CSV table of C-alpha atoms in Angstrom, one decimal:
chain,number,residue,atom,x,y,z
A,1,MET,CA,-28.6,-35.6,-11.7
A,2,SER,CA,-31.1,-38.4,-10.8
A,3,LYS,CA,-34.6,-37.4,-9.7
A,4,LEU,CA,-34.0,-38.7,-6.2
A,5,ALA,CA,-30.6,-37.0,-5.9
A,6,ASP,CA,-32.2,-33.8,-7.0
A,7,PHE,CA,-35.1,-34.3,-4.5
A,8,ALA,CA,-32.4,-34.7,-1.7
A,9,ALA,CA,-30.6,-31.6,-2.8
A,10,LYS,CA,-33.9,-29.5,-2.7
A,11,THR,CA,-35.3,-30.9,0.5
A,12,GLY,CA,-32.3,-31.7,2.7
A,13,VAL,CA,-33.1,-35.4,2.8
A,14,LYS,CA,-30.0,-37.4,4.0
A,15,TYR,CA,-31.4,-40.9,3.6
A,16,PHE,CA,-33.9,-42.8,1.5
A,17,MET,CA,-35.9,-45.8,2.6
A,18,ILE,CA,-36.1,-47.9,-0.6
A,19,SER,CA,-39.1,-50.1,0.2
A,20,TYR,CA,-41.0,-52.9,-1.2
A,21,THR,CA,-44.0,-55.0,0.1
A,22,ASP,CA,-43.7,-58.8,0.2
A,23,LEU,CA,-46.5,-61.3,-0.4
A,24,PHE,CA,-47.7,-61.3,3.2
A,25,GLY,CA,-47.8,-57.5,3.4
A,26,GLY,CA,-44.5,-57.1,5.2
A,27,GLN,CA,-42.8,-53.8,4.4
A,28,ARG,CA,-39.1,-54.3,3.7
A,29,ALA,CA,-36.5,-51.5,3.2
A,30,LYS,CA,-32.9,-50.5,2.9
A,31,LEU,CA,-31.7,-47.2,4.3
A,32,VAL,CA,-29.6,-45.6,1.5
A,33,PRO,CA,-27.6,-42.3,2.0
A,34,ALA,CA,-28.5,-39.6,-0.4
A,35,GLN,CA,-24.9,-39.6,-1.8
A,36,ALA,CA,-25.5,-43.2,-3.1
A,37,VAL,CA,-29.1,-42.9,-4.3
A,38,ALA,CA,-28.4,-42.1,-7.9
A,39,ASP,CA,-26.9,-45.6,-8.4
A,40,MET,CA,-29.8,-47.2,-6.6
A,41,GLU,CA,-32.3,-45.3,-8.7
A,42,GLU,CA,-30.6,-46.7,-11.8
A,43,ASP,CA,-29.8,-50.3,-10.7
A,44,GLY,CA,-31.9,-50.9,-7.6
A,45,ALA,CA,-31.0,-51.8,-4.0
A,46,GLY,CA,-30.1,-55.5,-3.6
A,47,PHE,CA,-32.1,-57.8,-1.4
A,48,ALA,CA,-32.1,-61.6,-0.7
A,49,GLY,CA,-35.7,-62.3,-1.6
A,50,PHE,CA,-35.8,-65.6,0.3
A,51,ALA,CA,-35.2,-63.6,3.6
A,52,THR,CA,-38.6,-62.0,3.2
A,53,TRP,CA,-42.1,-63.5,2.4
A,54,LEU,CA,-41.5,-64.2,-1.3
A,55,ASP,CA,-41.5,-67.6,-3.0
A,56,LEU,CA,-37.7,-67.6,-3.6
A,57,THR,CA,-34.8,-69.7,-2.3
A,58,PRO,CA,-31.3,-68.9,-1.0
A,59,ALA,CA,-30.0,-70.0,-4.4
A,60,HIS,CA,-31.8,-67.2,-6.3
A,61,PRO,CA,-29.7,-64.2,-7.5
A,62,ASP,CA,-30.0,-60.8,-5.9
A,63,MET,CA,-33.5,-59.2,-6.2
A,64,LEU,CA,-33.1,-55.5,-6.9
A,65,ALA,CA,-35.7,-53.0,-5.6
A,66,VAL,CA,-35.7,-50.2,-8.2
A,67,PRO,CA,-37.2,-47.0,-6.5
A,68,ASP,CA,-40.0,-45.1,-8.2
A,69,PRO,CA,-38.9,-41.5,-7.8
A,70,ASP,CA,-42.3,-40.1,-8.8
A,71,ALA,CA,-43.8,-41.7,-5.6
A,72,VAL,CA,-41.2,-40.5,-3.1
A,73,ILE,CA,-42.5,-39.2,0.3
A,74,GLN,CA,-40.4,-37.2,2.7
A,75,LEU,CA,-41.2,-38.4,6.3
A,76,PRO,CA,-43.0,-35.6,8.0
A,77,TRP,CA,-42.0,-36.7,11.4
A,78,LYS,CA,-38.3,-37.2,10.4
A,79,PRO,CA,-37.7,-34.9,7.4
A,80,GLU,CA,-34.1,-36.0,6.9
A,81,VAL,CA,-35.5,-39.3,5.6
A,82,ALA,CA,-37.6,-40.1,2.6
A,83,TRP,CA,-39.6,-43.2,1.8
A,84,VAL,CA,-39.8,-44.4,-1.8
A,85,PRO,CA,-41.7,-47.5,-3.0
A,86,ALA,CA,-39.8,-49.8,-5.3
A,87,ASP,CA,-40.4,-52.3,-8.1
A,88,CYS,CA,-38.7,-55.7,-7.7
A,89,VAL,CA,-36.5,-56.9,-10.5
A,90,MET,CA,-34.4,-60.0,-10.9
A,91,GLU,CA,-31.8,-60.5,-13.7
A,92,GLY,CA,-33.4,-57.6,-15.6
A,93,GLU,CA,-37.0,-58.9,-15.5
A,94,PRO,CA,-39.8,-57.8,-13.2
A,95,VAL,CA,-40.4,-60.3,-10.3
A,96,GLU,CA,-43.9,-61.5,-11.3
A,97,GLN,CA,-45.0,-62.3,-7.8
A,98,ALA,CA,-44.0,-58.9,-6.3
A,99,PRO,CA,-47.3,-57.2,-5.3
A,100,ARG,CA,-46.5,-53.7,-6.7
A,101,ASN,CA,-45.6,-55.4,-10.1
A,102,VAL,CA,-48.9,-57.3,-10.0
A,103,LEU,CA,-50.8,-54.1,-9.5
A,104,LYS,CA,-48.9,-52.2,-12.2
A,105,LYS,CA,-49.6,-54.9,-14.8
A,106,LEU,CA,-53.3,-54.8,-14.1
A,107,VAL,CA,-53.3,-50.9,-14.2
A,108,ALA,CA,-51.8,-51.2,-17.6
A,109,GLU,CA,-54.4,-53.8,-18.7
A,110,ALA,CA,-57.2,-51.5,-17.6
A,111,LYS,CA,-55.5,-48.6,-19.4
A,112,ALA,CA,-55.3,-50.6,-22.6
A,113,GLU,CA,-59.1,-50.9,-22.5
A,114,GLY,CA,-59.5,-47.1,-22.0
A,115,LEU,CA,-60.2,-47.4,-18.2
A,116,ARG,CA,-58.7,-45.7,-15.2
A,117,VAL,CA,-59.6,-47.3,-11.9
A,118,LYS,CA,-59.8,-44.9,-8.9
A,119,THR,CA,-60.2,-46.0,-5.3
A,120,GLY,CA,-60.3,-44.8,-1.8
A,121,ILE,CA,-59.8,-46.9,1.3
A,122,GLU,CA,-61.0,-46.6,5.0
A,123,ALA,CA,-58.1,-48.0,7.0
A,124,GLU,CA,-59.2,-48.9,10.6
A,125,PHE,CA,-56.7,-49.5,13.4
A,126,PHE,CA,-56.5,-49.9,17.2
A,127,LEU,CA,-54.2,-48.0,19.5
A,128,LEU,CA,-52.9,-50.5,22.1
A,129,THR,CA,-50.5,-50.6,25.0
A,130,PRO,CA,-46.9,-51.2,23.8
A,131,GLU,CA,-47.2,-54.9,24.7
A,132,GLY,CA,-50.3,-55.1,22.4
A,133,ASP,CA,-52.4,-56.9,25.0
A,134,GLN,CA,-55.1,-54.3,25.7
A,135,ILE,CA,-56.4,-51.0,24.4
A,136,SER,CA,-54.3,-48.0,25.5
A,137,ASP,CA,-57.1,-45.9,26.9
A,138,PRO,CA,-58.5,-47.4,30.2
A,139,PHE,CA,-61.4,-45.0,30.1
A,140,ASP,CA,-62.6,-46.1,26.6
A,141,THR,CA,-65.2,-48.5,27.9
A,142,ALA,CA,-68.5,-47.5,26.3
A,143,ASP,CA,-70.8,-50.2,24.9
A,144,LYS,CA,-71.3,-48.1,21.8
A,145,PRO,CA,-68.0,-46.1,21.5
A,146,CYS,CA,-68.4,-45.1,17.8
A,147,TYR,CA,-67.8,-41.4,17.3
A,148,ASP,CA,-67.1,-40.9,21.1
A,149,GLN,CA,-65.8,-37.4,21.2
A,150,GLN,CA,-64.2,-37.7,24.6
A,151,ALA,CA,-62.3,-40.8,23.5
A,152,VAL,CA,-61.1,-39.4,20.3
A,153,MET,CA,-59.8,-36.3,22.1
A,154,ARG,CA,-57.9,-38.4,24.6
A,155,ARG,CA,-55.9,-39.7,21.6
A,156,TYR,CA,-55.9,-36.2,19.9
A,157,ASP,CA,-52.1,-36.1,19.9
A,158,VAL,CA,-51.7,-39.2,17.7
A,159,ILE,CA,-54.7,-38.6,15.4
A,160,ALA,CA,-54.0,-34.9,14.9
A,161,GLU,CA,-50.3,-35.5,14.2
A,162,VAL,CA,-51.1,-38.1,11.5
A,163,CYS,CA,-53.8,-35.9,10.0
A,164,ASP,CA,-51.5,-32.9,9.9
A,165,TYR,CA,-48.9,-34.9,8.1
A,166,MET,CA,-51.5,-36.0,5.5
A,167,LEU,CA,-52.5,-32.4,5.0
A,168,ASP,CA,-48.9,-31.4,4.5
A,169,LEU,CA,-48.5,-34.3,2.0
A,170,GLY,CA,-51.5,-33.1,0.0
A,171,TRP,CA,-53.6,-36.3,0.4
A,172,GLY,CA,-56.7,-34.3,1.2
A,173,PRO,CA,-57.7,-35.9,4.6
A,174,TYR,CA,-61.3,-35.0,5.4
A,175,GLN,CA,-62.4,-36.8,8.6
A,176,ASN,CA,-61.1,-38.7,11.5
A,177,ASP,CA,-63.2,-40.6,14.1
A,178,HIS,CA,-63.3,-43.1,16.9
A,179,GLU,CA,-64.7,-46.3,15.4
A,180,ASP,CA,-67.1,-48.9,16.6
A,181,ALA,CA,-64.7,-50.8,18.9
A,182,ASN,CA,-63.1,-49.5,22.1
A,183,GLY,CA,-59.6,-48.2,21.2
A,184,GLN,CA,-60.3,-48.2,17.5
A,185,PHE,CA,-59.9,-45.3,15.0
A,186,GLU,CA,-60.4,-44.5,11.3
A,187,MET,CA,-58.9,-41.8,9.2
A,188,ASN,CA,-60.0,-40.9,5.7
A,189,TRP,CA,-58.3,-39.2,2.8
A,190,GLU,CA,-59.3,-38.4,-0.8
A,191,PHE,CA,-59.5,-41.2,-3.5
A,192,ALA,CA,-57.0,-41.4,-6.3
A,193,ASP,CA,-55.7,-43.7,-9.0
A,194,ALA,CA,-55.3,-47.3,-7.8
A,195,LEU,CA,-51.5,-47.2,-7.7
A,196,VAL,CA,-51.4,-43.9,-5.8
A,197,THR,CA,-53.9,-45.2,-3.3
A,198,ALA,CA,-51.8,-48.4,-2.8
A,199,ASP,CA,-48.6,-46.4,-2.2
A,200,ARG,CA,-50.4,-44.1,0.2
A,201,HIS,CA,-52.1,-47.0,2.0
A,202,SER,CA,-48.7,-48.6,2.5
A,203,PHE,CA,-47.1,-45.4,3.7
A,204,PHE,CA,-50.1,-44.7,6.0
A,205,LYS,CA,-49.7,-48.0,7.9
A,206,PHE,CA,-46.0,-47.2,8.3
A,207,MET,CA,-46.8,-43.6,9.4
A,208,VAL,CA,-49.5,-44.6,11.9
A,209,LYS,CA,-47.3,-47.2,13.5
A,210,SER,CA,-44.3,-44.8,13.7
A,211,VAL,CA,-46.3,-42.0,15.3
A,212,ALA,CA,-48.0,-44.3,17.7
A,213,GLU,CA,-44.6,-45.6,18.8
A,214,LYS,CA,-43.4,-42.0,19.2
A,215,HIS,CA,-46.3,-41.5,21.7
A,216,GLY,CA,-45.5,-44.7,23.6
A,217,LEU,CA,-48.4,-46.7,22.0
A,218,ARG,CA,-48.7,-49.5,19.6
A,219,ALA,CA,-51.0,-49.3,16.5
A,220,THR,CA,-52.3,-52.5,14.9
A,221,PHE,CA,-54.3,-53.1,11.7
A,222,MET,CA,-54.8,-56.8,12.8
A,223,PRO,CA,-58.3,-57.9,11.6
A,224,LYS,CA,-59.6,-59.0,15.0
A,225,PRO,CA,-57.1,-58.1,17.8
A,226,ILE,CA,-59.6,-58.2,20.7
A,227,ALA,CA,-62.4,-60.8,21.1
A,228,GLY,CA,-65.9,-59.4,21.4
A,229,LEU,CA,-65.1,-56.1,19.7
A,230,THR,CA,-65.6,-55.0,16.1
A,231,GLY,CA,-62.6,-55.9,13.9
A,232,ASN,CA,-60.4,-53.7,11.7
A,233,GLY,CA,-61.9,-53.4,8.2
A,234,CYS,CA,-60.4,-51.7,5.2
A,235,HIS,CA,-63.4,-50.8,3.1
A,236,ALA,CA,-62.6,-49.9,-0.5
A,237,HIS,CA,-64.6,-47.3,-2.6
A,238,ILE,CA,-64.3,-48.0,-6.3
A,239,SER,CA,-65.0,-46.1,-9.5
A,240,VAL,CA,-63.8,-46.3,-13.0
A,241,TRP,CA,-63.1,-43.3,-15.3
A,242,ASP,CA,-61.9,-42.5,-18.8
A,243,LEU,CA,-58.2,-42.1,-19.3
A,244,GLU,CA,-58.3,-38.4,-18.7
A,245,GLY,CA,-59.9,-39.0,-15.3
A,246,LYS,CA,-62.8,-36.6,-16.1
A,247,THR,CA,-65.7,-38.9,-17.0
A,248,ASN,CA,-66.9,-41.5,-14.4
A,249,ALA,CA,-67.8,-44.6,-16.4
A,250,PHE,CA,-69.8,-45.9,-13.5
A,251,VAL,CA,-72.3,-43.1,-13.5
A,252,GLY,CA,-75.5,-43.9,-15.3
A,253,ASN,CA,-78.9,-45.5,-15.3
A,254,ALA,CA,-78.5,-49.1,-16.6
A,255,GLY,CA,-82.1,-49.8,-15.8
A,256,GLY,CA,-83.4,-52.3,-13.3
A,257,GLU,CA,-81.8,-52.8,-9.9
A,258,ILE,CA,-78.4,-51.5,-11.1
A,259,GLY,CA,-79.8,-48.3,-12.6
A,260,GLU,CA,-81.9,-47.6,-9.6
A,261,VAL,CA,-78.8,-47.0,-7.5
A,262,GLY,CA,-77.1,-44.9,-10.2
A,263,LEU,CA,-74.7,-47.3,-11.8
A,264,SER,CA,-74.1,-47.6,-15.5
A,265,GLU,CA,-74.1,-50.9,-17.4
A,266,GLN,CA,-70.3,-50.9,-17.2
A,267,GLY,CA,-70.5,-50.3,-13.5
A,268,GLY,CA,-72.9,-53.2,-13.2
A,269,HIS,CA,-70.6,-55.6,-15.0
A,270,PHE,CA,-67.6,-54.5,-13.0
A,271,LEU,CA,-69.6,-55.1,-9.8
A,272,GLY,CA,-70.7,-58.4,-11.4
A,273,GLY,CA,-67.0,-59.4,-11.5
A,274,ILE,CA,-66.5,-58.7,-7.8
A,275,MET,CA,-69.6,-60.8,-7.0
A,276,LYS,CA,-68.6,-63.6,-9.3
A,277,HIS,CA,-65.1,-63.9,-7.8
A,278,ALA,CA,-65.9,-63.0,-4.2
A,279,GLU,CA,-65.1,-66.3,-2.5
A,280,ALA,CA,-61.7,-66.4,-4.2
A,281,LEU,CA,-61.2,-62.7,-3.6
A,282,ALA,CA,-61.3,-63.3,0.1
A,283,ALA,CA,-57.9,-65.1,0.0
A,284,ILE,CA,-56.4,-61.8,-0.8
A,285,THR,CA,-58.7,-59.3,0.9
A,286,ASN,CA,-58.8,-61.4,4.1
A,287,PRO,CA,-55.4,-63.0,4.0
A,288,THR,CA,-54.8,-64.3,7.6
A,289,VAL,CA,-56.1,-66.9,9.9
A,290,ASN,CA,-57.3,-64.1,12.2
A,291,SER,CA,-59.2,-62.5,9.3
A,292,TYR,CA,-62.0,-65.1,9.6
A,293,LYS,CA,-62.7,-64.1,13.2
A,294,ARG,CA,-63.9,-60.8,11.7
A,295,ILE,CA,-66.0,-61.8,8.8
A,296,ASN,CA,-67.6,-64.7,10.6
A,297,ALA,CA,-67.8,-63.1,14.0
A,298,PRO,CA,-70.7,-63.4,16.4
A,299,ARG,CA,-72.5,-60.2,17.5
A,300,THR,CA,-70.0,-57.8,19.1
A,301,LEU,CA,-70.3,-55.6,22.2
A,302,SER,CA,-71.6,-52.7,20.1
A,303,GLY,CA,-74.3,-54.9,18.6
A,304,ALA,CA,-72.9,-55.3,15.0
A,305,THR,CA,-69.8,-56.7,13.4
A,306,TRP,CA,-69.9,-54.3,10.4
A,307,ALA,CA,-68.4,-57.2,8.4
A,308,PRO,CA,-70.1,-59.4,5.8
A,309,ASN,CA,-70.4,-63.2,5.8
A,310,THR,CA,-72.5,-63.6,2.6
A,311,VAL,CA,-71.9,-62.6,-1.1
A,312,THR,CA,-74.6,-59.9,-1.5
A,313,TRP,CA,-74.9,-56.3,-2.7
A,314,THR,CA,-77.3,-53.5,-1.9
A,315,GLY,CA,-77.9,-49.8,-2.1
A,316,ASN,CA,-77.0,-47.6,0.9
A,317,ASN,CA,-77.0,-50.3,3.5
A,318,ARG,CA,-73.9,-51.3,5.5
A,319,THR,CA,-75.0,-54.8,6.3
A,320,HIS,CA,-73.9,-56.3,2.9
A,321,MET,CA,-70.6,-57.2,1.3
A,322,VAL,CA,-71.0,-54.4,-1.4
A,323,ARG,CA,-72.8,-51.2,-0.7
A,324,VAL,CA,-73.7,-48.6,-3.4
A,325,PRO,CA,-74.0,-45.4,-1.4
A,326,GLY,CA,-74.6,-43.2,-4.4
A,327,SER,CA,-74.3,-42.7,-8.1
A,328,GLY,CA,-71.0,-43.7,-9.8
A,329,ARG,CA,-69.2,-45.8,-7.2
A,330,PHE,CA,-69.6,-48.7,-4.8
A,331,GLU,CA,-68.0,-49.8,-1.6
A,332,LEU,CA,-66.4,-53.2,-1.1
A,333,ARG,CA,-66.8,-54.0,2.6
A,334,LEU,CA,-65.0,-57.3,2.6
A,335,PRO,CA,-61.3,-56.4,3.0
A,336,ASP,CA,-59.7,-56.1,6.5
A,337,GLY,CA,-56.7,-54.4,8.0
A,338,ALA,CA,-54.2,-57.2,7.2
A,339,VAL,CA,-54.8,-56.8,3.4
A,340,ASN,CA,-51.7,-56.1,1.3
A,341,PRO,CA,-52.2,-52.6,0.0
A,342,TYR,CA,-51.0,-53.5,-3.5
A,343,LEU,CA,-52.8,-56.8,-3.8
A,344,LEU,CA,-56.1,-55.2,-2.6
A,345,GLN,CA,-56.0,-52.9,-5.6
A,346,ALA,CA,-54.8,-55.6,-8.0
A,347,VAL,CA,-57.6,-58.1,-7.1
A,348,ILE,CA,-60.3,-55.4,-7.4
A,349,ILE,CA,-59.1,-54.5,-10.9
A,350,ALA,CA,-58.6,-58.2,-11.9
A,351,ALA,CA,-62.2,-59.1,-10.8
A,352,GLY,CA,-63.7,-56.0,-12.3
A,353,LEU,CA,-62.0,-56.5,-15.7
A,354,SER,CA,-63.1,-60.1,-15.6
A,355,GLY,CA,-66.7,-58.9,-15.0
A,356,LEU,CA,-66.5,-56.3,-17.9
A,357,ARG,CA,-65.1,-58.9,-20.3
A,358,THR,CA,-67.7,-61.5,-19.5
A,359,LYS,CA,-70.5,-59.0,-19.0
A,360,ALA,CA,-71.1,-60.5,-15.6
A,361,ASP,CA,-74.4,-60.1,-13.9
A,362,PRO,CA,-74.1,-59.0,-10.2
A,363,GLY,CA,-77.2,-60.9,-9.3
A,364,PRO,CA,-80.2,-59.6,-7.4
A,365,ARG,CA,-80.0,-56.6,-5.1
A,366,TYR,CA,-81.0,-57.2,-1.5
A,367,ASP,CA,-82.1,-54.3,0.6
A,368,ILE,CA,-82.8,-56.2,3.8
A,369,ASP,CA,-80.9,-55.9,7.1
A,370,MET,CA,-78.5,-58.8,6.7
A,371,TYR,CA,-77.8,-59.0,10.4
A,372,ALA,CA,-81.5,-59.5,11.2
A,373,GLU,CA,-82.8,-61.2,8.1
A,374,GLY,CA,-79.9,-62.6,6.3
A,375,HIS,CA,-81.1,-66.2,7.0
A,376,LYS,CA,-84.0,-65.5,4.7
A,377,ILE,CA,-81.8,-65.3,1.6
A,378,GLU,CA,-81.5,-68.5,-0.4
A,379,GLY,CA,-78.9,-69.1,-3.0
A,380,ALA,CA,-76.4,-66.4,-2.1
A,381,PRO,CA,-72.9,-67.9,-1.6
A,382,LYS,CA,-71.4,-67.7,1.8
A,383,LEU,CA,-67.9,-66.3,2.3
A,384,PRO,CA,-65.2,-68.7,3.3
A,385,LEU,CA,-65.3,-69.9,6.9
A,386,ASN,CA,-61.5,-69.9,7.3
A,387,MET,CA,-58.3,-69.2,5.5
A,388,LEU,CA,-58.0,-72.7,4.0
A,389,ASP,CA,-61.4,-72.4,2.4
A,390,ALA,CA,-60.4,-69.1,0.9
A,391,ILE,CA,-57.1,-70.4,-0.4
A,392,ARG,CA,-58.9,-73.3,-2.0
A,393,ALA,CA,-61.5,-71.0,-3.6
A,394,LEU,CA,-58.7,-68.9,-5.1
A,395,GLU,CA,-56.9,-72.1,-6.3
A,396,ALA,CA,-60.1,-73.2,-8.1
A,397,ASP,CA,-60.8,-69.8,-9.7
A,398,ASP,CA,-58.8,-70.2,-12.9
A,399,GLU,CA,-60.1,-67.0,-14.4
A,400,LEU,CA,-59.1,-64.8,-11.5
A,401,THR,CA,-55.7,-66.4,-11.0
A,402,ALA,CA,-55.0,-65.9,-14.7
A,403,MET,CA,-56.0,-62.2,-14.4
A,404,LEU,CA,-53.6,-61.8,-11.5
A,405,GLY,CA,-50.9,-63.7,-13.2
A,406,ASP,CA,-50.2,-67.5,-13.0
A,407,ALA,CA,-46.7,-67.0,-11.5
A,408,PHE,CA,-48.0,-64.7,-8.8
A,409,ALA,CA,-51.0,-67.0,-8.0
A,410,ALA,CA,-48.9,-70.1,-7.8
A,411,SER,CA,-46.5,-68.4,-5.3
A,412,PHE,CA,-49.2,-66.8,-3.2
A,413,ILE,CA,-51.2,-70.0,-2.9
A,414,LYS,CA,-48.1,-72.1,-2.1
A,415,MET,CA,-47.0,-69.8,0.6
A,416,LYS,CA,-50.5,-69.4,2.1
A,417,HIS,CA,-50.8,-73.2,2.3
A,418,GLN,CA,-47.5,-73.2,4.2
A,419,GLU,CA,-48.9,-70.6,6.5
A,420,TRP,CA,-52.1,-72.6,7.1
A,421,ASN,CA,-50.0,-75.8,7.8
A,422,SER,CA,-48.0,-73.8,10.3
A,423,PHE,CA,-51.1,-72.7,12.1
A,424,VAL,CA,-52.8,-76.1,12.3
A,425,SER,CA,-49.5,-77.7,13.6
A,426,HIS,CA,-49.5,-75.2,16.5
A,427,PHE,CA,-50.8,-76.6,19.8
A,428,SER,CA,-53.0,-74.1,21.5
A,429,ARG,CA,-54.0,-73.6,25.1
A,430,TRP,CA,-57.6,-74.1,24.1
A,431,GLU,CA,-56.8,-77.6,22.9
A,432,LYS,CA,-55.5,-78.6,26.3
A,433,GLU,CA,-58.3,-76.9,28.2
A,434,HIS,CA,-60.9,-78.8,26.2
A,435,THR,CA,-59.3,-82.2,25.6
A,436,LEU,CA,-56.7,-82.9,28.3
A,437,ASP,CA,-59.3,-84.8,30.4
A,438,ILE,CA,-61.3,-86.4,27.6
């Protein structure tokens, strides 16, 4: 009996959602009855790749999504259905541009060097009205709404239901809060191996949206859904361990500014890779036109954007792109809610391995308040001002694109250029309001 068929027999699951994530972060699935899942587990579910955001044509043969039975998750809110992430294959070979395949290749590269990357993410989201045009709670109006206990309790039904499900799934959720924007929330669970975190991140987005819909609301991870309010970040906490997962290779005293915050020499070089490739990294960590309304935002209603605009790192200070809150790990504050869960983990590993191999120097540590004194720093690169600048930075970074895979990079860059061209060819209301009478 196949693993998934056995899982169905033990749990009463009637259907499996065989799911993959495309280049733009769209989650695609086929609903397969349990009686047919054994064949799908062996051969994969067939998809027309061109019909989703992949760099394929209608002339390409079937793309097969082969489910990973070790990552299956029974839907807590609909137990007769199970979700299972899949790896995309075409004519017997992995589809090189498929995000989960990109991540698995980099996990294997890290493993070959005796390293096991572990990460945790902080996925922020808004709860909106079903139309998506305003926050769902009309009483959530405070200028500084972060940690507002009344506001979080008014959305208790949604937040508690999602948290209960994460507890049941064994993810180890440990805190939930109202975030810095009106209508915004964050839920945290324990860190894990990069692939596990990516699968959970992907499922989390699906779960939050589904539970919100069940309660008559709409959840969005859009980077900047409401002007003037703090955007949705997706901060990533990163550490690297030995293959047994028992010894944290980032813990140590490397000396100098790195050692003072509790990072080892390896940790410093991994961080150096993140800093070295940051401008190109943004094309993946901040993948939409809207993303740059978050990282280049003016002051928000609460008084801070909580998003970087300069390539700097620091100790326990939230105003920089990278924060080292304690020994043995660091937090990358650049990614936003639109980031592809698999490409986020992949690009972190790619940049970090690049840093380790080249013994990259992360540069000076800055401990100033970047919001108040950032203008005093000279020489630190600025993050891209828009999606086009980010795409061009990725295109120019031969080392990072090679680490991610040339086939993936070519497809991603090509399709992102198409997206940008679609955006700039769109005529907006703003254009008419400002130029109709010129």
